[in-house]
Coordinates of C-alpha atoms in Angstrom, one line a residue:
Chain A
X1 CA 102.9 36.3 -50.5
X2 CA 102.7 39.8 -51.1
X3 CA 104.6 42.7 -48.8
X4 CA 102.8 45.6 -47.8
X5 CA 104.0 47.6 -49.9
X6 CA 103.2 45.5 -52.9
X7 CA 106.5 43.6 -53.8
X8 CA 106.2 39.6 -53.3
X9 CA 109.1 38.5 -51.5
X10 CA 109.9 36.3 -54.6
X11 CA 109.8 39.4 -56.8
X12 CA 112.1 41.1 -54.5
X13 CA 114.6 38.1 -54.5
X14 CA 113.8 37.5 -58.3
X15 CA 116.0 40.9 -58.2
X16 CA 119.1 39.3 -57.2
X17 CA 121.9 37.1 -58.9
X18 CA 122.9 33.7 -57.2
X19 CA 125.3 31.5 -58.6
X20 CA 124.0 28.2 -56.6
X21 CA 126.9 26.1 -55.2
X22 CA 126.4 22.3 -55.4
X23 CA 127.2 22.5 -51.6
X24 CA 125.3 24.2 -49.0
X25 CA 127.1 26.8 -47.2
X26 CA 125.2 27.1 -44.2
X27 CA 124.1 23.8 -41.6
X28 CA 121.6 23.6 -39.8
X29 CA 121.2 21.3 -37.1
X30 CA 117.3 20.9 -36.0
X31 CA 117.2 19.2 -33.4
X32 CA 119.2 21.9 -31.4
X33 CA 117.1 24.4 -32.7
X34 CA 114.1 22.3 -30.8
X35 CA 115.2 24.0 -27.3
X36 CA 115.7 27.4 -29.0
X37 CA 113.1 30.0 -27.7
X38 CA 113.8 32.7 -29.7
X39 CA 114.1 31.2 -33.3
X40 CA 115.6 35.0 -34.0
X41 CA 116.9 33.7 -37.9
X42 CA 113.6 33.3 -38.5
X43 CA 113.0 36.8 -39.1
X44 CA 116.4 38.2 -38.7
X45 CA 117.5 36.8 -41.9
X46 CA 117.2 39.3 -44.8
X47 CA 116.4 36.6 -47.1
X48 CA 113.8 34.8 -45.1
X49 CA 115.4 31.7 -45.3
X50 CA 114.7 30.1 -42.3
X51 CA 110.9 28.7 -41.8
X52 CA 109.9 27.1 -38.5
X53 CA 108.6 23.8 -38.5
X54 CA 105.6 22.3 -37.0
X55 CA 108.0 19.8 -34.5
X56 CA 109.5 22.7 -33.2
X57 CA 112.8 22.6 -35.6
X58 CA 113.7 24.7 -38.6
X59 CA 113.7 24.1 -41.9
X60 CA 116.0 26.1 -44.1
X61 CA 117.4 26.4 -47.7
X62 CA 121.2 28.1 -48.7
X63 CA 120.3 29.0 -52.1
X64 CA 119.3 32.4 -52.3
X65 CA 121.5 33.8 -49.3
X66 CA 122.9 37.2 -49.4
X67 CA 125.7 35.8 -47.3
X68 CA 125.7 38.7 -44.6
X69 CA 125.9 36.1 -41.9
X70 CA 122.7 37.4 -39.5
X71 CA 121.8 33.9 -39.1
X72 CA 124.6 33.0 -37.1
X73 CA 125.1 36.3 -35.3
X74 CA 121.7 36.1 -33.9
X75 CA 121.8 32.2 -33.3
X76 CA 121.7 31.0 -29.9
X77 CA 122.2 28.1 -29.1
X78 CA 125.9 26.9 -29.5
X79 CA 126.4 24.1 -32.6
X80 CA 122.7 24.8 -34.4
X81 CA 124.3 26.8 -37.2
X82 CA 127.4 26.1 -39.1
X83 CA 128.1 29.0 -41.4
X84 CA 130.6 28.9 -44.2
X85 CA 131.4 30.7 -47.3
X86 CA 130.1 29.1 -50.5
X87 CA 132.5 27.4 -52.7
X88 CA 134.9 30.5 -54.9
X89 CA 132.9 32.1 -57.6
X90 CA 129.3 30.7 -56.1
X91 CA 126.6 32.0 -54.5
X92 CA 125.5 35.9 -54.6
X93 CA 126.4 38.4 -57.1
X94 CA 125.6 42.0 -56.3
X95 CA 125.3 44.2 -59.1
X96 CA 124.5 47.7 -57.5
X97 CA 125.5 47.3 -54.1
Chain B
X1 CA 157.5 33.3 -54.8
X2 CA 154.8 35.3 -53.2
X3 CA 155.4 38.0 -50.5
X4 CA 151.9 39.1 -49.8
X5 CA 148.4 37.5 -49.4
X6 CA 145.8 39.8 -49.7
X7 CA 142.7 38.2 -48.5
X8 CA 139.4 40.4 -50.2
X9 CA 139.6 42.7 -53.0
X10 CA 137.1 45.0 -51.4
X11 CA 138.5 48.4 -50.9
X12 CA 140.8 47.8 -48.1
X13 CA 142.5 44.9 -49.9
X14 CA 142.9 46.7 -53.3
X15 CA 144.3 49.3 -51.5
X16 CA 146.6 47.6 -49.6
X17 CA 147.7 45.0 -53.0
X18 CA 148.8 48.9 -54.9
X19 CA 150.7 50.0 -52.7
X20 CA 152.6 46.2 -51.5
X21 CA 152.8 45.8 -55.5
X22 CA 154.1 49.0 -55.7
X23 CA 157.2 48.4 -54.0
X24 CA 157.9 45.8 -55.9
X25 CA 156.5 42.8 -53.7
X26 CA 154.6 39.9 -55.0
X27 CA 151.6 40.1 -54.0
X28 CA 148.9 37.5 -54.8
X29 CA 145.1 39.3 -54.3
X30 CA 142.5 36.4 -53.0
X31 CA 138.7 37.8 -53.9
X32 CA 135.6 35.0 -53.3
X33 CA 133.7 36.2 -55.6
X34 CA 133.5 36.2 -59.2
X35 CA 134.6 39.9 -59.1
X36 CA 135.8 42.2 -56.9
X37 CA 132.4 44.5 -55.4
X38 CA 130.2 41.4 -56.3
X39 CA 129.9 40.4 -52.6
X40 CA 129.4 44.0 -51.6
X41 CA 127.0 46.4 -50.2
X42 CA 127.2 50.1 -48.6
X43 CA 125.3 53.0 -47.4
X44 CA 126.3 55.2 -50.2
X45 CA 129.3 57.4 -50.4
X46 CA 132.6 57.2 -51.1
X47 CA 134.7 59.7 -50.1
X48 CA 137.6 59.3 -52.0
X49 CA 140.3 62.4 -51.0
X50 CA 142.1 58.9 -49.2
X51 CA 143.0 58.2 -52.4
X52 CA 144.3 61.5 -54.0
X53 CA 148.2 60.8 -52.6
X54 CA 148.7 57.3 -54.7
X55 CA 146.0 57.7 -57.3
X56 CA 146.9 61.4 -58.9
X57 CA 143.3 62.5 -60.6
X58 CA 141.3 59.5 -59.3
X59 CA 138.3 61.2 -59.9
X60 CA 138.8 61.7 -63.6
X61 CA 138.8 57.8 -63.9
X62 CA 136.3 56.8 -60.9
X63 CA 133.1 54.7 -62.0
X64 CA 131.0 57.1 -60.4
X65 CA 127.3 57.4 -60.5
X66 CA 126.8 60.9 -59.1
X67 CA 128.7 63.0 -57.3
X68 CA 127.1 64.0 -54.3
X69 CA 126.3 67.7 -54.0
X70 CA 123.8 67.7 -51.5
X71 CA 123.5 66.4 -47.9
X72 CA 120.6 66.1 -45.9
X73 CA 119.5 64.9 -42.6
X74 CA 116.2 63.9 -42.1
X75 CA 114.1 63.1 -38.8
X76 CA 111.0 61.4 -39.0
X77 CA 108.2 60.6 -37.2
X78 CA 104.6 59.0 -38.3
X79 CA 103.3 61.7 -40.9
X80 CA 106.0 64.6 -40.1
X81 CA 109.7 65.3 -41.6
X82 CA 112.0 67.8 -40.5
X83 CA 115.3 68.1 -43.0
X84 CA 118.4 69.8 -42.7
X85 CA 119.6 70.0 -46.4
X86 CA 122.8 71.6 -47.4
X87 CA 124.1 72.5 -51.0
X88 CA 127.6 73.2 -52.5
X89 CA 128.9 73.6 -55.9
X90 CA 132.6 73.0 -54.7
X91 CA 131.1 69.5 -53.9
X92 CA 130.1 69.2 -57.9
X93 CA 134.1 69.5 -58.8
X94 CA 137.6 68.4 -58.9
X95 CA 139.1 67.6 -56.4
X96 CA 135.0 66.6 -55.0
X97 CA 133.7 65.1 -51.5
X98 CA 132.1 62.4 -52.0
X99 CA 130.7 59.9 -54.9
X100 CA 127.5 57.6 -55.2
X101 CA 128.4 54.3 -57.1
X102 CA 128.2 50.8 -57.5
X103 CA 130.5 48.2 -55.2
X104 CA 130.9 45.9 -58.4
X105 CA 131.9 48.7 -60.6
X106 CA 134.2 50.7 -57.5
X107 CA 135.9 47.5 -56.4
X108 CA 136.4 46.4 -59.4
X109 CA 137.9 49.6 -60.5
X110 CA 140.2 49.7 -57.5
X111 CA 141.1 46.3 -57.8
X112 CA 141.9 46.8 -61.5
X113 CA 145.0 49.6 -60.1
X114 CA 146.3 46.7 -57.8
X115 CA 146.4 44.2 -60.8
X116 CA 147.9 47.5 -62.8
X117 CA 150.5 48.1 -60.2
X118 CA 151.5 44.3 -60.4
X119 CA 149.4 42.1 -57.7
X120 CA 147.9 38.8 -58.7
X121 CA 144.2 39.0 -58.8
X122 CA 142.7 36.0 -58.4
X123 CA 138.7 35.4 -58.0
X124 CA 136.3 32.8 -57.4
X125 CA 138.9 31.5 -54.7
X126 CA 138.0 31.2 -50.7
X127 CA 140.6 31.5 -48.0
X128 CA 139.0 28.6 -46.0
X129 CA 141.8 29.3 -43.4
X130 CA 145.0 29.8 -42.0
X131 CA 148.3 28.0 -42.0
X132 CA 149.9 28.4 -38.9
X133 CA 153.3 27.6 -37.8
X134 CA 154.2 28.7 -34.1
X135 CA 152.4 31.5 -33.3
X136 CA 152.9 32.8 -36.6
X137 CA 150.4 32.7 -40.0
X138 CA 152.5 31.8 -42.6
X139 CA 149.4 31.7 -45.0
X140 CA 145.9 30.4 -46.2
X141 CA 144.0 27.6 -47.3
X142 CA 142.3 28.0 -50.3
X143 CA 139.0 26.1 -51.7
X144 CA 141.2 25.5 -55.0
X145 CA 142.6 22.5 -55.7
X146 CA 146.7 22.9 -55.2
X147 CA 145.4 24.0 -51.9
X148 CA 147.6 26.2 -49.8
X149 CA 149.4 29.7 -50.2
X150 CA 152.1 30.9 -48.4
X151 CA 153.9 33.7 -47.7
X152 CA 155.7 36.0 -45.2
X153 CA 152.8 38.3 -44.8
X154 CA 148.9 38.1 -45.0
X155 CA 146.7 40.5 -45.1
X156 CA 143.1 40.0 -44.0
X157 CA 140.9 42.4 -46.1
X158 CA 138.2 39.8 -45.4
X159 CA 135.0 41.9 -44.7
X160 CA 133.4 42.2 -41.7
X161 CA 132.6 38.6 -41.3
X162 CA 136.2 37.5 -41.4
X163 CA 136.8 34.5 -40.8
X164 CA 140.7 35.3 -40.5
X165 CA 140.4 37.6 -37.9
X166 CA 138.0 35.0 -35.9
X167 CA 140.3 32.1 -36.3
X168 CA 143.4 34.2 -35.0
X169 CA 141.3 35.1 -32.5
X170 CA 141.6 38.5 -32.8
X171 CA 137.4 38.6 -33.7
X172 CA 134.5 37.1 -31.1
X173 CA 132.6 34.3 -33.2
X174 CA 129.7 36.6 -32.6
X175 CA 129.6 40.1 -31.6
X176 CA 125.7 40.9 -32.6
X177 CA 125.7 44.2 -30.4
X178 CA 128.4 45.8 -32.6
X179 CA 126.5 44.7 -35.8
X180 CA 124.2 46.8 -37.7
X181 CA 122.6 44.7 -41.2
X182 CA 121.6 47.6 -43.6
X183 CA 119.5 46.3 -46.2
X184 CA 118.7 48.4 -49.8
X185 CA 116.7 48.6 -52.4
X186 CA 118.1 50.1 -56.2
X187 CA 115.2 51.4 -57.7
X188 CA 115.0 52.4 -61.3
X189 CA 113.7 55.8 -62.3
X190 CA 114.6 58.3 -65.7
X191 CA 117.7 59.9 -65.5
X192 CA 115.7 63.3 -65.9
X193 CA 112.9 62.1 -63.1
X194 CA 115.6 61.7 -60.3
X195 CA 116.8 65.7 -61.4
X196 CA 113.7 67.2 -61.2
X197 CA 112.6 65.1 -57.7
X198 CA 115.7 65.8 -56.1
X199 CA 116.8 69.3 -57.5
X200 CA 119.5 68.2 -59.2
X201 CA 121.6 68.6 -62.6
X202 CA 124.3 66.3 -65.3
X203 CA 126.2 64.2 -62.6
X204 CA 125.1 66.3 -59.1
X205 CA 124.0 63.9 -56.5
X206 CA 122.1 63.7 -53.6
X207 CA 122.5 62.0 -50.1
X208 CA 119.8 61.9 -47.2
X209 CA 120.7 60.3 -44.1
X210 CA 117.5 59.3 -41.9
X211 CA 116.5 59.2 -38.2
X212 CA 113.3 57.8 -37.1
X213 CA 112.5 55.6 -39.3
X214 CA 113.3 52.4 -37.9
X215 CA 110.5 52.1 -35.6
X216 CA 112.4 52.6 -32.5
X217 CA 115.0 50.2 -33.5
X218 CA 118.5 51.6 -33.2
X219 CA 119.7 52.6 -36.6
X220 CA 118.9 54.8 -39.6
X221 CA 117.7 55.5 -42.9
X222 CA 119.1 56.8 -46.2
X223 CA 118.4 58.0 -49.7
X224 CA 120.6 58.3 -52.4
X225 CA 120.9 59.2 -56.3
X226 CA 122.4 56.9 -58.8
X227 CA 122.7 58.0 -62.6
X228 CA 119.6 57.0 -63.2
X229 CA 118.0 54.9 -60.0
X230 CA 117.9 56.0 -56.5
X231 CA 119.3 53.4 -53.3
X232 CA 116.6 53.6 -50.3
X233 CA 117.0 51.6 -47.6
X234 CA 117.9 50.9 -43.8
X235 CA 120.8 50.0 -41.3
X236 CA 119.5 48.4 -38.0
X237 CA 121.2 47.2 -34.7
X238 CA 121.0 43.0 -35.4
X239 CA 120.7 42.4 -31.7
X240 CA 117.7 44.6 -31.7
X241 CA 116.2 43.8 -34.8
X242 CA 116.5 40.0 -33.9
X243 CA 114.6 40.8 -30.7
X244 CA 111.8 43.3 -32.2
X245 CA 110.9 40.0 -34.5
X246 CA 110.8 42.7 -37.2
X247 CA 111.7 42.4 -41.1
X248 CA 114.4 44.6 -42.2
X249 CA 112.1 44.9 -45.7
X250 CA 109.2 46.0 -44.1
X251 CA 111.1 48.6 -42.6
X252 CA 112.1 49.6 -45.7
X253 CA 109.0 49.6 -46.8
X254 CA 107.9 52.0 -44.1
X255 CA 110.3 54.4 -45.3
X256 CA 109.3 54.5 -48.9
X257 CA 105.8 54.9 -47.6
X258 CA 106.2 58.1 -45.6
X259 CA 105.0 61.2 -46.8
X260 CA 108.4 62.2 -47.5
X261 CA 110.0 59.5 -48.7
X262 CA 107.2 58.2 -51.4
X263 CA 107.2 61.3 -54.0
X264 CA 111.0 60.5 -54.5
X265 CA 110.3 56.6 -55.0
X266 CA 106.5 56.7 -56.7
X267 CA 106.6 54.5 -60.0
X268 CA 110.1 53.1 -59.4
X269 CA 110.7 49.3 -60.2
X270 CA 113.0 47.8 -58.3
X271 CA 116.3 46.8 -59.4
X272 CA 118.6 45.0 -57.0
X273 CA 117.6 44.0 -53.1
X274 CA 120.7 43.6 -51.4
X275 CA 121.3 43.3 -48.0
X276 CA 125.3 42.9 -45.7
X277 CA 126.2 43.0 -42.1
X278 CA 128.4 46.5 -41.3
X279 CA 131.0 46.7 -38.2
X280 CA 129.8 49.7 -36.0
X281 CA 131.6 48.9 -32.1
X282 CA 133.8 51.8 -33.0
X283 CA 137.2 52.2 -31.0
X284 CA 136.4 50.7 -28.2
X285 CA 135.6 47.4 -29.9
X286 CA 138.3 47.2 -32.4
X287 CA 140.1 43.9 -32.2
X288 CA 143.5 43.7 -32.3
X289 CA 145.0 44.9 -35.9
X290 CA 147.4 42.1 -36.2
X291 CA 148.7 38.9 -35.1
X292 CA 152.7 37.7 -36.1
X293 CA 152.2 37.3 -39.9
X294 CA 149.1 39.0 -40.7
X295 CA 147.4 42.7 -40.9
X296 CA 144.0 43.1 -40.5
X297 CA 142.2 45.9 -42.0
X298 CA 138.3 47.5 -43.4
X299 CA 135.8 45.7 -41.9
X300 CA 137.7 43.2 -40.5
X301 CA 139.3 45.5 -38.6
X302 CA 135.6 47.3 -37.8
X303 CA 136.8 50.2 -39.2
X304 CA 133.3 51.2 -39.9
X305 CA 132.8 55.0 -38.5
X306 CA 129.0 55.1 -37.3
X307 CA 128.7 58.2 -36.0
X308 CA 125.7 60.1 -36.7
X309 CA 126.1 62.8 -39.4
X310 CA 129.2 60.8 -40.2
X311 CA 128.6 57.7 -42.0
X312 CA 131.6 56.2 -43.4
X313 CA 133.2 53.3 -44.7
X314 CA 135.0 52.5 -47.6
X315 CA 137.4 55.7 -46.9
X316 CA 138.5 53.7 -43.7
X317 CA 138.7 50.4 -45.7
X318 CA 141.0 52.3 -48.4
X319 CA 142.9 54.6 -45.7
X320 CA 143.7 51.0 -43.7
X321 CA 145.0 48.9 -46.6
X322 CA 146.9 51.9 -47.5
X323 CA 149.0 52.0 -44.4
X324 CA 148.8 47.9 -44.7
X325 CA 150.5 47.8 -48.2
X326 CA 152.5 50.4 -47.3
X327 CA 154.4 49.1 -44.4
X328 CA 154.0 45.7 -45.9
X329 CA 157.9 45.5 -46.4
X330 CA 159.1 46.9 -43.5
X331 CA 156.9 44.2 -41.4
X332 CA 158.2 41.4 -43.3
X333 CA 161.7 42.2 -43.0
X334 CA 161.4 42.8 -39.2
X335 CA 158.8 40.2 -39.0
X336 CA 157.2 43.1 -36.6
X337 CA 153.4 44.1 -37.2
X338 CA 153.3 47.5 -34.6
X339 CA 154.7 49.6 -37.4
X340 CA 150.9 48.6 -39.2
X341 CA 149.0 50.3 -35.9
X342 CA 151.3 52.7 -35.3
X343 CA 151.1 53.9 -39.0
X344 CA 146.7 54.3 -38.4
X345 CA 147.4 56.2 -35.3
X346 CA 148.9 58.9 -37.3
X347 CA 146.5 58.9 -39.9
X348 CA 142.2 60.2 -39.8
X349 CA 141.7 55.8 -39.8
X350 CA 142.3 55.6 -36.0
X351 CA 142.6 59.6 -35.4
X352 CA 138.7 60.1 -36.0
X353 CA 137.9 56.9 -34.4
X354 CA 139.4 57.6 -31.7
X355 CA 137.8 61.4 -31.4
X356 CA 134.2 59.9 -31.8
X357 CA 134.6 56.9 -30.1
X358 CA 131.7 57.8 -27.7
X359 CA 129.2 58.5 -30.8
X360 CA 128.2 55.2 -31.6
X361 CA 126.2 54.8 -28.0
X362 CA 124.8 58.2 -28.4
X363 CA 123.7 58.3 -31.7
X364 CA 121.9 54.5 -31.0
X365 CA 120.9 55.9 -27.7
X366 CA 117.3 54.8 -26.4
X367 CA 116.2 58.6 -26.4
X368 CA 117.7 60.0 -29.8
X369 CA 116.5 56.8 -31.6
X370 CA 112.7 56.9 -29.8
X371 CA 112.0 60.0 -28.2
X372 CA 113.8 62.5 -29.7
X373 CA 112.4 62.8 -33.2
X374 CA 108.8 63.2 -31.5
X375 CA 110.3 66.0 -29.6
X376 CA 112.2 67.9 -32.5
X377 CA 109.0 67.5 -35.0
X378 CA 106.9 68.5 -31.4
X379 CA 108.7 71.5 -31.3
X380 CA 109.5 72.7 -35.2
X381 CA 105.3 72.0 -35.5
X382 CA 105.0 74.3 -32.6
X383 CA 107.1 76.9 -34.0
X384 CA 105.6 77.0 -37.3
X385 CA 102.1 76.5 -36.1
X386 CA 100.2 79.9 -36.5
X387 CA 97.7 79.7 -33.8
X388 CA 95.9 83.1 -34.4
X389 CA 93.7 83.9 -32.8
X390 CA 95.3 82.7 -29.9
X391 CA 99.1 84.5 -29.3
X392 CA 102.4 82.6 -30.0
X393 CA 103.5 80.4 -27.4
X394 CA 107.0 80.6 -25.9
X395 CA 109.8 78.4 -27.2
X396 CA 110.4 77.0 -23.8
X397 CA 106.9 76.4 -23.0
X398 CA 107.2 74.5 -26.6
X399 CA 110.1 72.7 -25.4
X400 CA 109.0 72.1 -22.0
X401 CA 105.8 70.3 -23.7
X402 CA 107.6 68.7 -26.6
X403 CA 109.7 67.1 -23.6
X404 CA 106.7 66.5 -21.2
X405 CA 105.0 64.8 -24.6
X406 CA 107.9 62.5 -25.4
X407 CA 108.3 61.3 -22.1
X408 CA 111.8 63.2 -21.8
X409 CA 112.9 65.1 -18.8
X410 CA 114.7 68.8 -19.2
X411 CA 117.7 67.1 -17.0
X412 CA 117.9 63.9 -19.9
X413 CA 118.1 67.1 -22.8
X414 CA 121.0 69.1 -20.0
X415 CA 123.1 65.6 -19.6
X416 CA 122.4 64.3 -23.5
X417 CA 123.4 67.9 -24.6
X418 CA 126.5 67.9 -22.6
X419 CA 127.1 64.4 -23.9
X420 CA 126.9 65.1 -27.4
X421 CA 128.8 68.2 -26.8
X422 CA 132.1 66.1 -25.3
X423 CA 131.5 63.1 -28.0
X424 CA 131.4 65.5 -31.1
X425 CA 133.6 68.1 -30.1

């Protein structure tokens, strides 16, 4: 998929270092996000990490997270997202922030 | 054994390690990462005069990438840019204003003075929580395997998430209304390019701060030179962006696209997309700054100031550890934190704060962020607009239909005026 102004998302996050921990560092539990109206991670989160699914839940991956923690500021509903850090010395690695 | 847990080698923790390390404490300095600055983003400047009373010359040493020279603010609307651009060679040397870098290579620098002055740095290592005895932190859990730290006095330097802060209490789980997510994009250009685009020479910088560009979302734009790439990106209200069902990149690429914006970024491959979450309540939602046993400071502490032409950051995180390290001593041996507050009060950390605590809900303001551009580019067009044959209008009757045009009435521009007037006085 290409962004308007001509980067593919996977380019853009091609960009970026992540040291993938075995463990994922953020939960999700679908079936509370069933009852969620909003679904506001879905295009709140930087990293477009979060995809709806045709049931109604969401289906996400940790991997390529910038760790900024939108996701769980913008959840609503109480218990759908567990947000932790990743393990010491995993996950992203900015070089020019 | 250890006297002082810094939590975060960001700015406000390396600060706060020097100094604690200083006077002779041990201090052990926790970073997640793999480096200091490798979890890190910012706007763009660090203004580092904070730093000229424990680190003589800093800027000799600095990683900088430019030093900023030039200041501009921009407002934008579809098709139109009206800048306000300022210049000063005092700016291009010793003792400076302000420096563009990179958070890995600044961080790391300022982590390296801690280690230096005799703290601990230890990386790759989560605080996962707090050990608590009474009402008192007497440490933190740690995601390595011998487990738990402790020690008289911790410090949360833990970034504006901080977990810490939250599981004292001291932080809301969620506070999305005080949260702004800036997003950026480094992209590369020739050393000489960025000079000639931006009027600038050897290690002068540039920094352009943005309204309008955010499609009515509250928030802001901003340019800025690197040695030899340029940082463009945005910083939006979460709650707002969540509920606009807009993507931060997209507004980013609405930026680069305007006719402004796109003769400074055309041909430039992008480097580095980074994105972080930045603390903008202001006073009147700072949480408590400590709780028996620890400090809280930075962007824990969301000592982020966000107020319009002032856009500033890591001089608060610095300033903040600085009177946390400090006073570190003192606290322990009274096992009394108010000396920590007390110690901001008198400084610019909770001094300017507490002078511009009203700007954050004007400068994100339904009419400065929506209506007001329209009306300032309405008006500078009209100005500037030679409508021969036809005589020059009036300014009022340009202002009265700039207003009329952006759905603004001449009582909103009396009270706004009178508001900005008593919040940035």
């Amino acid at each position: 998929m290409t962004g308007y102004d001509g980067i593919s998302f996977d380019d853009r996050m091609e960009t970026v270092e992540f040291r993938v921990a075995e463990r994922a560092h953020i939960v999700v539990d679908s079936d509370v996000c069933r009852s969620c109206t909003t679904k506001a991670c879905v295009t709140a989160c930087p990293a477009n990490l979060f995809a709806p699914t045709s049931d109604g839940g969401i289906l996400f991956n940790y991997e390529q997270c910038f760790e900024c923690g939108t996701c769980y500021q913008v959840c609503n509903a109480e218990g759908a997202l567990t947000w932790t850090y990743p393990d010491g010395g995993h996950g992203v690695v900015f070089r020019h922030g | 054994m250890t006297d002082v847990i810094v939590v975060g080698a960001g700015p406000a923790g390396s600060a706060a390690a020097l100094l604690a390390a200083r006077d002779g404490l041990d201090v052990v300095l926790l970073e997640r990462g793999p480096f200091p600055g490798s979890k890190n983003a910012y706007g763009g400047v660090v203004y580092g005069r904070v730093l000229d009373e424990v680190l003589p010359n800093w800027w000799d040493e600095v990683p900088v990438q430019r030093w900023v020279t030039r200041r501009s603010t921009m407002v934008l609307t579809e098709g139109r840019a009206l800048t306000v651009d300022f210049r000063s060679t005092d700016w291009g040397k010793a003792p400076y204003n302000g420096c563009t870098t990179f958070r890995a290579d600044f961080d790391s620098w300022l982590a390296g003075k801690a280690v230096e002055a005799g703290a601990q740095l230890v990386t790759s290592t989560v605080a996962t929580g707090l050990v608590v005895e009474g009402d008192r932190v007497v440490g933190v859990r740690t995601d390595r395997s011998d487990g738990d730290l402790r020690a008289p006095l911790v410090i949360a330097a833990d970034g504006v998430k901080s977990f810490l802060a939250k599981e004292a209490v001291l932080l809301p789980r969620t506070q999305a209304k005080h949260l702004t997510l800036g997003v950026k994009e480094v992209l590369s250009l020739p050393r000489e390019v960025i000079d000639e685009r931006f009027g600038v020479r050897g290690n002068e910088g540039v920094d352009v701060e943005i309204l309008g560009c955010t499609r009515g979302i509250p928030g802001g734009g901003f340019v800025y030179t690197n040695r030899d790439s340029i940082s463009v990106g945005v910083v939006v209200s979460v709650e707002h962006l969540a509920a606009a069902k807009v993507r931060a990149e997209d507004l980013v690429a609405d930026l680069k696209a305007h006719p402004a914006v796109a003769p400074w970024v055309e041909g430039a491959d992008l480097k580095e997309y980074t994105a972080h979450l930045i603390p903008e309540g202001g006073y009147d939602h700072l949480p408590p700054l400590s709780t028996p046993g620890m400090l809280v400071t930075g962007d824990a502490a969301g000592l982020c100031l966000a107020a319009g032409i002032w856009l500033e950051g890591v001089n608060f995180a610095i300033g903040s550890g600085l009177e946390a390290g400090r006073h570190a001593r003192r606290i322990i041996e009274t096992r009394d934190e108010k000396p920590y507050r007390a110690a901001l009060e008198e400084t610019f950390v909770l001094q300017d704060h507490k002078r511009l605590r009203g700007a954050p809900g004007v400068v994100l303001s339904e009419r400065v962020q929506q209506q007001y551009p329209g009306l300032i580019a309405d008006l500078v067009q009209g100005l500037f607009t030679v409508t021969n044959p036809t005589a020059k209008p009036g300014v009022v009757k340009l202002l009265r239909a700039a207003a009329k045009n952006n759905g603004v009435k001449l009582r909103h521009l009396m009270t706004d005026g009178l508001r900005g007037g008593k919040v940035f006085r």
